[in-house]
mmCIF file of N, CA, C and O in Angstrom:
data_model
loop_
_atom_site.group_PDB
_atom_site.id
_atom_site.type_symbol
_atom_site.label_atom_id
_atom_site.label_comp_id
_atom_site.label_asym_id
_atom_site.label_seq_id
_atom_site.Cartn_x
_atom_site.Cartn_y
_atom_site.Cartn_z
ATOM 1 N N MET F 1 -6.914 27.055 -9.411
ATOM 2 C CA MET F 1 -5.976 27.989 -8.839
ATOM 3 C C MET F 1 -5.035 28.464 -9.944
ATOM 4 O O MET F 1 -4.569 27.674 -10.759
ATOM 5 N N LYS F 2 -4.731 29.737 -9.954
ATOM 6 C CA LYS F 2 -3.842 30.297 -10.967
ATOM 7 C C LYS F 2 -2.437 29.723 -10.825
ATOM 8 O O LYS F 2 -1.994 29.394 -9.736
ATOM 9 N N ASN F 3 -1.745 29.621 -11.942
ATOM 10 C CA ASN F 3 -0.344 29.187 -12.004
ATOM 11 C C ASN F 3 -0.116 27.725 -11.641
ATOM 12 O O ASN F 3 1.020 27.310 -11.471
ATOM 13 N N PHE F 4 -1.158 26.953 -11.491
ATOM 14 C CA PHE F 4 -1.016 25.517 -11.277
ATOM 15 C C PHE F 4 -1.754 24.780 -12.378
ATOM 16 O O PHE F 4 -2.788 25.228 -12.858
ATOM 17 N N ASN F 5 -1.212 23.656 -12.776
ATOM 18 C CA ASN F 5 -1.867 22.764 -13.729
ATOM 19 C C ASN F 5 -2.240 21.502 -12.972
ATOM 20 O O ASN F 5 -1.499 21.054 -12.096
ATOM 21 N N GLU F 6 -3.383 20.935 -13.320
ATOM 22 C CA GLU F 6 -3.906 19.809 -12.544
ATOM 23 C C GLU F 6 -4.365 18.690 -13.464
ATOM 24 O O GLU F 6 -4.792 18.931 -14.586
ATOM 25 N N ALA F 7 -4.303 17.479 -12.937
ATOM 26 C CA ALA F 7 -4.832 16.315 -13.653
ATOM 27 C C ALA F 7 -5.332 15.302 -12.625
ATOM 28 O O ALA F 7 -4.747 15.158 -11.549
ATOM 29 N N VAL F 8 -6.412 14.634 -12.975
ATOM 30 C CA VAL F 8 -6.967 13.573 -12.138
ATOM 31 C C VAL F 8 -7.098 12.334 -13.014
ATOM 32 O O VAL F 8 -7.671 12.400 -14.107
ATOM 33 N N LEU F 9 -6.556 11.220 -12.535
ATOM 34 C CA LEU F 9 -6.617 9.960 -13.266
ATOM 35 C C LEU F 9 -7.197 8.878 -12.371
ATOM 36 O O LEU F 9 -7.189 9.007 -11.147
ATOM 37 N N LYS F 10 -7.663 7.805 -12.995
ATOM 38 C CA LYS F 10 -8.305 6.734 -12.234
ATOM 39 C C LYS F 10 -7.926 5.378 -12.826
ATOM 40 O O LYS F 10 -7.763 5.236 -14.038
ATOM 41 N N VAL F 11 -7.811 4.390 -11.942
ATOM 42 C CA VAL F 11 -7.569 3.014 -12.369
ATOM 43 C C VAL F 11 -8.148 2.075 -11.312
ATOM 44 O O VAL F 11 -8.221 2.415 -10.136
ATOM 45 N N THR F 12 -8.576 0.901 -11.751
ATOM 46 C CA THR F 12 -9.082 -0.120 -10.842
ATOM 47 C C THR F 12 -8.015 -1.195 -10.691
ATOM 48 O O THR F 12 -7.463 -1.679 -11.679
ATOM 49 N N VAL F 13 -7.721 -1.536 -9.420
ATOM 50 C CA VAL F 13 -6.696 -2.535 -9.123
ATOM 51 C C VAL F 13 -7.233 -3.532 -8.109
ATOM 52 O O VAL F 13 -8.286 -3.325 -7.507
ATOM 53 N N SER F 14 -6.494 -4.595 -7.894
ATOM 54 C CA SER F 14 -6.826 -5.567 -6.864
ATOM 55 C C SER F 14 -6.824 -4.869 -5.506
ATOM 56 O O SER F 14 -5.927 -4.083 -5.204
ATOM 57 N N LYS F 15 -7.818 -5.167 -4.695
ATOM 58 C CA LYS F 15 -7.943 -4.531 -3.379
ATOM 59 C C LYS F 15 -6.702 -4.776 -2.521
ATOM 60 O O LYS F 15 -6.267 -3.904 -1.779
ATOM 61 N N GLU F 16 -6.111 -5.966 -2.623
ATOM 62 C CA GLU F 16 -4.934 -6.312 -1.827
ATOM 63 C C GLU F 16 -3.712 -5.477 -2.201
ATOM 64 O O GLU F 16 -2.804 -5.300 -1.402
ATOM 65 N N LEU F 17 -3.664 -4.971 -3.443
ATOM 66 C CA LEU F 17 -2.497 -4.225 -3.907
ATOM 67 C C LEU F 17 -2.699 -2.708 -3.881
ATOM 68 O O LEU F 17 -1.782 -1.956 -4.206
ATOM 69 N N ALA F 18 -3.862 -2.249 -3.483
ATOM 70 C CA ALA F 18 -4.188 -0.826 -3.546
ATOM 71 C C ALA F 18 -3.200 0.031 -2.750
ATOM 72 O O ALA F 18 -2.723 1.058 -3.244
ATOM 73 N N GLU F 19 -2.881 -0.358 -1.526
ATOM 74 C CA GLU F 19 -1.950 0.424 -0.701
ATOM 75 C C GLU F 19 -0.552 0.470 -1.312
ATOM 76 O O GLU F 19 0.125 1.495 -1.254
ATOM 77 N N ALA F 20 -0.122 -0.643 -1.900
ATOM 78 C CA ALA F 20 1.203 -0.687 -2.533
ATOM 79 C C ALA F 20 1.252 0.245 -3.748
ATOM 80 O O ALA F 20 2.234 0.970 -3.943
ATOM 81 N N TYR F 21 0.194 0.228 -4.558
ATOM 82 C CA TYR F 21 0.133 1.136 -5.708
ATOM 83 C C TYR F 21 0.130 2.590 -5.248
ATOM 84 O O TYR F 21 0.799 3.440 -5.833
ATOM 85 N N LYS F 22 -0.626 2.884 -4.199
ATOM 86 C CA LYS F 22 -0.680 4.242 -3.654
ATOM 87 C C LYS F 22 0.716 4.704 -3.256
ATOM 88 O O LYS F 22 1.173 5.770 -3.657
ATOM 89 N N LYS F 23 1.408 3.872 -2.492
ATOM 90 C CA LYS F 23 2.759 4.223 -2.028
ATOM 91 C C LYS F 23 3.713 4.389 -3.208
ATOM 92 O O LYS F 23 4.512 5.332 -3.241
ATOM 93 N N ALA F 24 3.631 3.502 -4.184
ATOM 94 C CA ALA F 24 4.519 3.575 -5.346
ATOM 95 C C ALA F 24 4.291 4.850 -6.154
ATOM 96 O O ALA F 24 5.251 5.539 -6.527
ATOM 97 N N MET F 25 3.045 5.184 -6.411
ATOM 98 C CA MET F 25 2.743 6.374 -7.213
ATOM 99 C C MET F 25 3.126 7.660 -6.490
ATOM 100 O O MET F 25 3.671 8.576 -7.103
ATOM 101 N N GLU F 26 2.854 7.731 -5.207
ATOM 102 C CA GLU F 26 3.196 8.942 -4.468
ATOM 103 C C GLU F 26 4.709 9.077 -4.315
ATOM 104 O O GLU F 26 5.260 10.164 -4.488
ATOM 105 N N SER F 27 5.401 7.972 -4.039
ATOM 106 C CA SER F 27 6.847 8.068 -3.817
ATOM 107 C C SER F 27 7.624 8.308 -5.103
ATOM 108 O O SER F 27 8.666 8.969 -5.072
ATOM 109 N N GLU F 28 7.145 7.833 -6.253
ATOM 110 C CA GLU F 28 7.886 8.073 -7.488
ATOM 111 C C GLU F 28 7.789 9.533 -7.935
ATOM 112 O O GLU F 28 8.543 9.968 -8.793
ATOM 113 N N ASN F 29 6.888 10.288 -7.335
ATOM 114 C CA ASN F 29 6.769 11.708 -7.656
ATOM 115 C C ASN F 29 7.402 12.606 -6.593
ATOM 116 O O ASN F 29 7.308 13.822 -6.671
ATOM 117 N N GLU F 30 8.070 12.017 -5.598
ATOM 118 C CA GLU F 30 8.747 12.794 -4.564
ATOM 119 C C GLU F 30 10.159 13.164 -5.006
ATOM 120 O O GLU F 30 10.693 12.596 -5.951
ATOM 121 N N ARG F 31 10.753 14.081 -4.284
ATOM 122 C CA ARG F 31 12.164 14.413 -4.510
ATOM 123 C C ARG F 31 13.019 13.257 -4.002
ATOM 124 O O ARG F 31 12.663 12.596 -3.041
ATOM 125 N N ARG F 32 14.166 13.034 -4.665
ATOM 126 C CA ARG F 32 15.065 11.973 -4.223
ATOM 127 C C ARG F 32 16.508 12.370 -4.526
ATOM 128 O O ARG F 32 16.770 13.150 -5.421
ATOM 129 N N TRP F 33 17.424 11.797 -3.764
ATOM 130 C CA TRP F 33 18.848 12.066 -3.931
ATOM 131 C C TRP F 33 19.439 11.076 -4.918
ATOM 132 O O TRP F 33 19.149 9.886 -4.847
ATOM 133 N N VAL F 34 20.251 11.564 -5.857
ATOM 134 C CA VAL F 34 20.927 10.695 -6.816
ATOM 135 C C VAL F 34 22.405 11.067 -6.892
ATOM 136 O O VAL F 34 22.784 12.213 -6.646
ATOM 137 N N GLU F 35 23.214 10.082 -7.249
ATOM 138 C CA GLU F 35 24.649 10.304 -7.438
ATOM 139 C C GLU F 35 24.890 10.769 -8.860
ATOM 140 O O GLU F 35 24.343 10.204 -9.808
ATOM 141 N N ASN F 36 25.725 11.790 -9.013
ATOM 142 C CA ASN F 36 26.083 12.294 -10.326
ATOM 143 C C ASN F 36 27.606 12.291 -10.421
ATOM 144 O O ASN F 36 28.269 13.137 -9.832
ATOM 145 N N SER F 37 28.164 11.307 -11.159
ATOM 146 C CA SER F 37 29.614 11.194 -11.313
ATOM 147 C C SER F 37 30.059 11.934 -12.569
ATOM 148 O O SER F 37 29.511 11.717 -13.650
ATOM 149 N N VAL F 38 31.063 12.793 -12.429
ATOM 150 C CA VAL F 38 31.608 13.545 -13.555
ATOM 151 C C VAL F 38 33.114 13.318 -13.581
ATOM 152 O O VAL F 38 33.806 13.521 -12.582
ATOM 153 N N THR F 39 33.629 12.874 -14.755
ATOM 154 C CA THR F 39 35.071 12.657 -14.907
ATOM 155 C C THR F 39 35.645 13.729 -15.814
ATOM 156 O O THR F 39 35.215 13.892 -16.948
ATOM 157 N N THR F 40 36.626 14.466 -15.290
ATOM 158 C CA THR F 40 37.304 15.514 -16.047
ATOM 159 C C THR F 40 38.799 15.327 -15.875
ATOM 160 O O THR F 40 39.296 15.245 -14.752
ATOM 161 N N ASN F 41 39.505 15.223 -17.006
ATOM 162 C CA ASN F 41 40.962 15.048 -16.984
ATOM 163 C C ASN F 41 41.381 13.858 -16.121
ATOM 164 O O ASN F 41 42.343 13.924 -15.363
ATOM 165 N N GLY F 42 40.625 12.777 -16.190
ATOM 166 C CA GLY F 42 40.965 11.570 -15.457
ATOM 167 C C GLY F 42 40.573 11.574 -13.993
ATOM 168 O O GLY F 42 40.781 10.602 -13.284
ATOM 169 N N GLU F 43 40.002 12.662 -13.520
ATOM 170 C CA GLU F 43 39.593 12.746 -12.123
ATOM 171 C C GLU F 43 38.067 12.692 -12.040
ATOM 172 O O GLU F 43 37.366 13.463 -12.692
ATOM 173 N N THR F 44 37.583 11.744 -11.252
ATOM 174 C CA THR F 44 36.141 11.585 -11.088
ATOM 175 C C THR F 44 35.675 12.255 -9.808
ATOM 176 O O THR F 44 36.215 12.011 -8.740
ATOM 177 N N ILE F 45 34.691 13.094 -9.969
ATOM 178 C CA ILE F 45 34.078 13.770 -8.829
ATOM 179 C C ILE F 45 32.639 13.278 -8.725
ATOM 180 O O ILE F 45 31.904 13.275 -9.712
ATOM 181 N N VAL F 46 32.260 12.838 -7.532
ATOM 182 C CA VAL F 46 30.905 12.358 -7.302
ATOM 183 C C VAL F 46 30.150 13.415 -6.502
ATOM 184 O O VAL F 46 30.566 13.792 -5.412
ATOM 185 N N LYS F 47 29.082 13.883 -7.100
ATOM 186 C CA LYS F 47 28.226 14.848 -6.412
ATOM 187 C C LYS F 47 26.864 14.200 -6.203
ATOM 188 O O LYS F 47 26.366 13.473 -7.052
ATOM 189 N N ILE F 48 26.295 14.460 -5.058
ATOM 190 C CA ILE F 48 24.950 13.966 -4.785
ATOM 191 C C ILE F 48 24.011 15.159 -4.888
ATOM 192 O O ILE F 48 24.259 16.209 -4.292
ATOM 193 N N LYS F 49 22.965 14.986 -5.708
ATOM 194 C CA LYS F 49 22.056 16.109 -5.896
ATOM 195 C C LYS F 49 20.603 15.667 -5.768
ATOM 196 O O LYS F 49 20.274 14.495 -5.929
ATOM 197 N N LEU F 50 19.761 16.625 -5.492
ATOM 198 C CA LEU F 50 18.336 16.399 -5.336
ATOM 199 C C LEU F 50 17.664 16.482 -6.702
ATOM 200 O O LEU F 50 17.900 17.420 -7.459
ATOM 201 N N VAL F 51 16.830 15.483 -7.030
ATOM 202 C CA VAL F 51 16.141 15.443 -8.315
ATOM 203 C C VAL F 51 14.649 15.341 -8.061
ATOM 204 O O VAL F 51 14.207 14.634 -7.156
ATOM 205 N N TRP F 52 13.885 16.036 -8.892
ATOM 206 C CA TRP F 52 12.437 16.014 -8.751
ATOM 207 C C TRP F 52 11.799 16.121 -10.118
ATOM 208 O O TRP F 52 12.238 16.900 -10.959
ATOM 209 N N GLY F 53 10.744 15.338 -10.363
ATOM 210 C CA GLY F 53 10.067 15.314 -11.654
ATOM 211 C C GLY F 53 9.150 16.494 -11.911
ATOM 212 O O GLY F 53 8.721 16.704 -13.032
ATOM 213 N N GLY F 54 8.819 17.267 -10.878
ATOM 214 C CA GLY F 54 8.029 18.469 -11.087
ATOM 215 C C GLY F 54 6.554 18.365 -10.766
ATOM 216 O O GLY F 54 5.813 19.318 -10.941
ATOM 217 N N CYS F 55 6.076 17.202 -10.302
ATOM 218 C CA CYS F 55 4.653 17.035 -9.987
ATOM 219 C C CYS F 55 4.478 16.586 -8.534
ATOM 220 O O CYS F 55 5.242 15.775 -8.036
ATOM 221 N N TYR F 56 3.465 17.127 -7.905
ATOM 222 C CA TYR F 56 3.049 16.634 -6.590
ATOM 223 C C TYR F 56 1.919 15.656 -6.829
ATOM 224 O O TYR F 56 1.036 15.897 -7.659
ATOM 225 N N ALA F 57 1.924 14.535 -6.104
ATOM 226 C CA ALA F 57 0.928 13.482 -6.330
ATOM 227 C C ALA F 57 0.244 13.081 -5.038
ATOM 228 O O ALA F 57 0.862 13.038 -3.980
ATOM 229 N N ASN F 58 -1.046 12.778 -5.168
ATOM 230 C CA ASN F 58 -1.825 12.246 -4.057
ATOM 231 C C ASN F 58 -2.724 11.148 -4.616
ATOM 232 O O ASN F 58 -3.317 11.306 -5.683
ATOM 233 N N VAL F 59 -2.813 10.030 -3.902
ATOM 234 C CA VAL F 59 -3.662 8.917 -4.338
ATOM 235 C C VAL F 59 -4.703 8.636 -3.263
ATOM 236 O O VAL F 59 -4.360 8.466 -2.096
ATOM 237 N N ASP F 60 -5.958 8.595 -3.675
ATOM 238 C CA ASP F 60 -7.054 8.201 -2.793
ATOM 239 C C ASP F 60 -7.531 6.820 -3.218
ATOM 240 O O ASP F 60 -7.630 6.528 -4.417
ATOM 241 N N ILE F 61 -7.817 5.989 -2.249
ATOM 242 C CA ILE F 61 -8.323 4.641 -2.515
ATOM 243 C C ILE F 61 -9.798 4.615 -2.154
ATOM 244 O O ILE F 61 -10.174 4.983 -1.045
ATOM 245 N N THR F 62 -10.630 4.179 -3.110
ATOM 246 C CA THR F 62 -12.065 4.072 -2.861
ATOM 247 C C THR F 62 -12.541 2.679 -3.253
ATOM 248 O O THR F 62 -11.874 1.973 -4.018
ATOM 249 N N GLU F 63 -13.689 2.289 -2.711
ATOM 250 C CA GLU F 63 -14.276 0.993 -3.043
ATOM 251 C C GLU F 63 -14.682 0.958 -4.514
ATOM 252 O O GLU F 63 -15.238 1.919 -5.028
ATOM 253 N N SER F 64 -14.411 -0.130 -5.163
ATOM 254 C CA SER F 64 -14.829 -0.320 -6.543
ATOM 255 C C SER F 64 -16.168 -1.048 -6.572
ATOM 256 O O SER F 64 -16.542 -1.718 -5.609
ATOM 257 N N LYS F 65 -16.869 -0.903 -7.669
ATOM 258 C CA LYS F 65 -18.125 -1.634 -7.841
ATOM 259 C C LYS F 65 -17.858 -3.120 -8.062
ATOM 260 O O LYS F 65 -18.726 -3.952 -7.840
ATOM 261 N N GLU F 66 -16.639 -3.436 -8.488
ATOM 262 C CA GLU F 66 -16.245 -4.821 -8.713
ATOM 263 C C GLU F 66 -15.779 -5.449 -7.402
ATOM 264 O O GLU F 66 -15.028 -4.841 -6.639
ATOM 265 N N GLU F 67 -16.204 -6.665 -7.154
ATOM 266 C CA GLU F 67 -15.810 -7.378 -5.937
ATOM 267 C C GLU F 67 -14.300 -7.626 -5.924
ATOM 268 O O GLU F 67 -13.715 -8.052 -6.919
ATOM 269 N N GLY F 68 -13.662 -7.355 -4.791
ATOM 270 C CA GLY F 68 -12.232 -7.606 -4.634
ATOM 271 C C GLY F 68 -11.353 -6.566 -5.306
ATOM 272 O O GLY F 68 -10.150 -6.757 -5.427
ATOM 273 N N LYS F 69 -11.941 -5.468 -5.753
ATOM 274 C CA LYS F 69 -11.193 -4.420 -6.461
ATOM 275 C C LYS F 69 -11.303 -3.098 -5.712
ATOM 276 O O LYS F 69 -12.203 -2.879 -4.907
ATOM 277 N N ALA F 70 -10.364 -2.207 -5.987
ATOM 278 C CA ALA F 70 -10.377 -0.850 -5.428
ATOM 279 C C ALA F 70 -10.071 0.129 -6.555
ATOM 280 O O ALA F 70 -9.324 -0.188 -7.485
ATOM 281 N N ASP F 71 -10.658 1.305 -6.481
ATOM 282 C CA ASP F 71 -10.368 2.363 -7.445
ATOM 283 C C ASP F 71 -9.319 3.289 -6.847
ATOM 284 O O ASP F 71 -9.433 3.704 -5.698
ATOM 285 N N LEU F 72 -8.303 3.584 -7.630
ATOM 286 C CA LEU F 72 -7.282 4.555 -7.224
ATOM 287 C C LEU F 72 -7.537 5.841 -7.983
ATOM 288 O O LEU F 72 -7.655 5.831 -9.209
ATOM 289 N N ILE F 73 -7.639 6.945 -7.264
ATOM 290 C CA ILE F 73 -7.802 8.261 -7.866
ATOM 291 C C ILE F 73 -6.495 9.020 -7.641
ATOM 292 O O ILE F 73 -6.144 9.353 -6.509
ATOM 293 N N LEU F 74 -5.770 9.264 -8.719
ATOM 294 C CA LEU F 74 -4.478 9.941 -8.672
ATOM 295 C C LEU F 74 -4.673 11.406 -9.049
ATOM 296 O O LEU F 74 -5.179 11.710 -10.124
ATOM 297 N N THR F 75 -4.294 12.299 -8.153
ATOM 298 C CA THR F 75 -4.364 13.734 -8.412
ATOM 299 C C THR F 75 -2.946 14.261 -8.532
ATOM 300 O O THR F 75 -2.118 14.028 -7.649
ATOM 301 N N LEU F 76 -2.677 14.957 -9.630
ATOM 302 C CA LEU F 76 -1.360 15.535 -9.889
ATOM 303 C C LEU F 76 -1.488 17.045 -10.019
ATOM 304 O O LEU F 76 -2.415 17.537 -10.666
ATOM 305 N N VAL F 77 -0.548 17.769 -9.412
ATOM 306 C CA VAL F 77 -0.517 19.230 -9.488
ATOM 307 C C VAL F 77 0.911 19.645 -9.817
ATOM 308 O O VAL F 77 1.866 19.114 -9.246
ATOM 309 N N SER F 78 1.046 20.600 -10.745
ATOM 310 C CA SER F 78 2.373 21.079 -11.111
ATOM 311 C C SER F 78 2.290 22.512 -11.627
ATOM 312 O O SER F 78 1.309 22.889 -12.258
ATOM 313 N N ARG F 79 3.337 23.274 -11.383
ATOM 314 C CA ARG F 79 3.421 24.617 -11.961
ATOM 315 C C ARG F 79 3.923 24.546 -13.403
ATOM 316 O O ARG F 79 3.733 25.489 -14.162
ATOM 317 N N THR F 80 4.577 23.461 -13.760
ATOM 318 C CA THR F 80 5.153 23.339 -15.102
ATOM 319 C C THR F 80 4.332 22.362 -15.940
ATOM 320 O O THR F 80 4.310 21.160 -15.680
ATOM 321 N N LEU F 81 3.649 22.883 -16.942
ATOM 322 C CA LEU F 81 2.758 22.085 -17.773
ATOM 323 C C LEU F 81 3.472 20.945 -18.513
ATOM 324 O O LEU F 81 2.947 19.830 -18.563
ATOM 325 N N PRO F 82 4.672 21.157 -19.080
ATOM 326 C CA PRO F 82 5.331 20.042 -19.762
ATOM 327 C C PRO F 82 5.575 18.840 -18.835
ATOM 328 O O PRO F 82 5.395 17.697 -19.244
ATOM 329 N N ASN F 83 5.987 19.095 -17.589
ATOM 330 C CA ASN F 83 6.202 18.000 -16.639
ATOM 331 C C ASN F 83 4.908 17.248 -16.374
ATOM 332 O O ASN F 83 4.880 16.022 -16.324
ATOM 333 N N LEU F 84 3.817 17.993 -16.189
ATOM 334 C CA LEU F 84 2.530 17.367 -15.908
ATOM 335 C C LEU F 84 2.058 16.537 -17.091
ATOM 336 O O LEU F 84 1.634 15.388 -16.922
ATOM 337 N N LYS F 85 2.155 17.084 -18.294
ATOM 338 C CA LYS F 85 1.713 16.346 -19.490
ATOM 339 C C LYS F 85 2.519 15.063 -19.671
ATOM 340 O O LYS F 85 1.964 14.020 -20.031
ATOM 341 N N GLU F 86 3.816 15.124 -19.431
ATOM 342 C CA GLU F 86 4.662 13.935 -19.553
ATOM 343 C C GLU F 86 4.265 12.876 -18.526
ATOM 344 O O GLU F 86 4.166 11.692 -18.838
ATOM 345 N N THR F 87 4.014 13.309 -17.298
ATOM 346 C CA THR F 87 3.619 12.379 -16.239
ATOM 347 C C THR F 87 2.270 11.758 -16.530
ATOM 348 O O THR F 87 2.086 10.546 -16.388
ATOM 349 N N VAL F 88 1.308 12.572 -16.967
ATOM 350 C CA VAL F 88 -0.026 12.061 -17.315
ATOM 351 C C VAL F 88 0.091 11.045 -18.450
ATOM 352 O O VAL F 88 -0.511 9.966 -18.404
ATOM 353 N N GLY F 89 0.887 11.355 -19.467
ATOM 354 C CA GLY F 89 1.081 10.432 -20.587
ATOM 355 C C GLY F 89 1.659 9.103 -20.144
ATOM 356 O O GLY F 89 1.257 8.042 -20.623
ATOM 357 N N SER F 90 2.595 9.152 -19.195
ATOM 358 C CA SER F 90 3.194 7.929 -18.673
ATOM 359 C C SER F 90 2.158 7.071 -17.951
ATOM 360 O O SER F 90 2.106 5.850 -18.140
ATOM 361 N N TYR F 91 1.326 7.705 -17.130
ATOM 362 C CA TYR F 91 0.291 6.955 -16.416
ATOM 363 C C TYR F 91 -0.784 6.434 -17.375
ATOM 364 O O TYR F 91 -1.345 5.357 -17.155
ATOM 365 N N GLU F 92 -1.060 7.154 -18.439
ATOM 366 C CA GLU F 92 -2.001 6.653 -19.453
ATOM 367 C C GLU F 92 -1.469 5.371 -20.087
ATOM 368 O O GLU F 92 -2.220 4.423 -20.313
ATOM 369 N N LEU F 93 -0.169 5.348 -20.381
ATOM 370 C CA LEU F 93 0.442 4.145 -20.950
ATOM 371 C C LEU F 93 0.357 2.968 -19.985
ATOM 372 O O LEU F 93 0.337 1.814 -20.403
ATOM 373 N N ASP F 94 0.309 3.261 -18.675
ATOM 374 C CA ASP F 94 0.170 2.223 -17.661
ATOM 375 C C ASP F 94 -1.274 1.741 -17.522
ATOM 376 O O ASP F 94 -1.546 0.835 -16.735
ATOM 377 N N GLY F 95 -2.196 2.377 -18.233
ATOM 378 C CA GLY F 95 -3.581 1.940 -18.213
ATOM 379 C C GLY F 95 -4.529 2.821 -17.415
ATOM 380 O O GLY F 95 -5.695 2.477 -17.255
ATOM 381 N N MET F 96 -4.047 3.955 -16.929
ATOM 382 C CA MET F 96 -4.926 4.850 -16.166
ATOM 383 C C MET F 96 -5.787 5.667 -17.123
ATOM 384 O O MET F 96 -5.376 5.981 -18.246
ATOM 385 N N GLU F 97 -6.974 6.002 -16.668
ATOM 386 C CA GLU F 97 -7.938 6.791 -17.440
ATOM 387 C C GLU F 97 -7.928 8.225 -16.922
ATOM 388 O O GLU F 97 -7.977 8.461 -15.715
ATOM 389 N N ILE F 98 -7.886 9.199 -17.841
ATOM 390 C CA ILE F 98 -7.940 10.601 -17.437
ATOM 391 C C ILE F 98 -9.376 10.945 -17.068
ATOM 392 O O ILE F 98 -10.292 10.742 -17.858
ATOM 393 N N VAL F 99 -9.555 11.473 -15.864
ATOM 394 C CA VAL F 99 -10.871 11.896 -15.399
ATOM 395 C C VAL F 99 -11.065 13.376 -15.685
ATOM 396 O O VAL F 99 -12.121 13.799 -16.144
ATOM 397 N N ASN F 100 -10.002 14.167 -15.451
ATOM 398 C CA ASN F 100 -10.098 15.614 -15.629
ATOM 399 C C ASN F 100 -8.704 16.219 -15.733
ATOM 400 O O ASN F 100 -7.776 15.737 -15.090
ATOM 401 N N THR F 101 -8.562 17.279 -16.524
ATOM 402 C CA THR F 101 -7.323 18.055 -16.561
ATOM 403 C C THR F 101 -7.687 19.539 -16.588
ATOM 404 O O THR F 101 -8.789 19.901 -16.990
ATOM 405 N N SER F 102 -6.749 20.374 -16.181
ATOM 406 C CA SER F 102 -6.975 21.826 -16.223
ATOM 407 C C SER F 102 -6.233 22.470 -17.386
ATOM 408 O O SER F 102 -6.137 23.678 -17.446
ATOM 409 N N TYR F 103 -5.701 21.672 -18.300
ATOM 410 C CA TYR F 103 -4.972 22.255 -19.438
ATOM 411 C C TYR F 103 -5.667 21.936 -20.734
ATOM 412 O O TYR F 103 -6.541 21.150 -20.836
#
């Protein structure tokens, strides 16, 4: 699709932990509210703002060829290539293998 960048990654994990990994990966790529404290002239103002890393994530869990294991297929989509590349690099450092990218 035009104007979107895509990446697919894969990792094998313990079958018992597959759902937890799925939830963790999808939720860390969601929007979240954070506190932003700014002090000016001795006065602190606390603003709460919405923060987002720039990637949409989906994780599919499939049976692994290894007994007691599951394969996680992580699909990432983003309009901003730098955000996607940074996210892919982070997951690579965690041990995920790149299956495919559109960049």
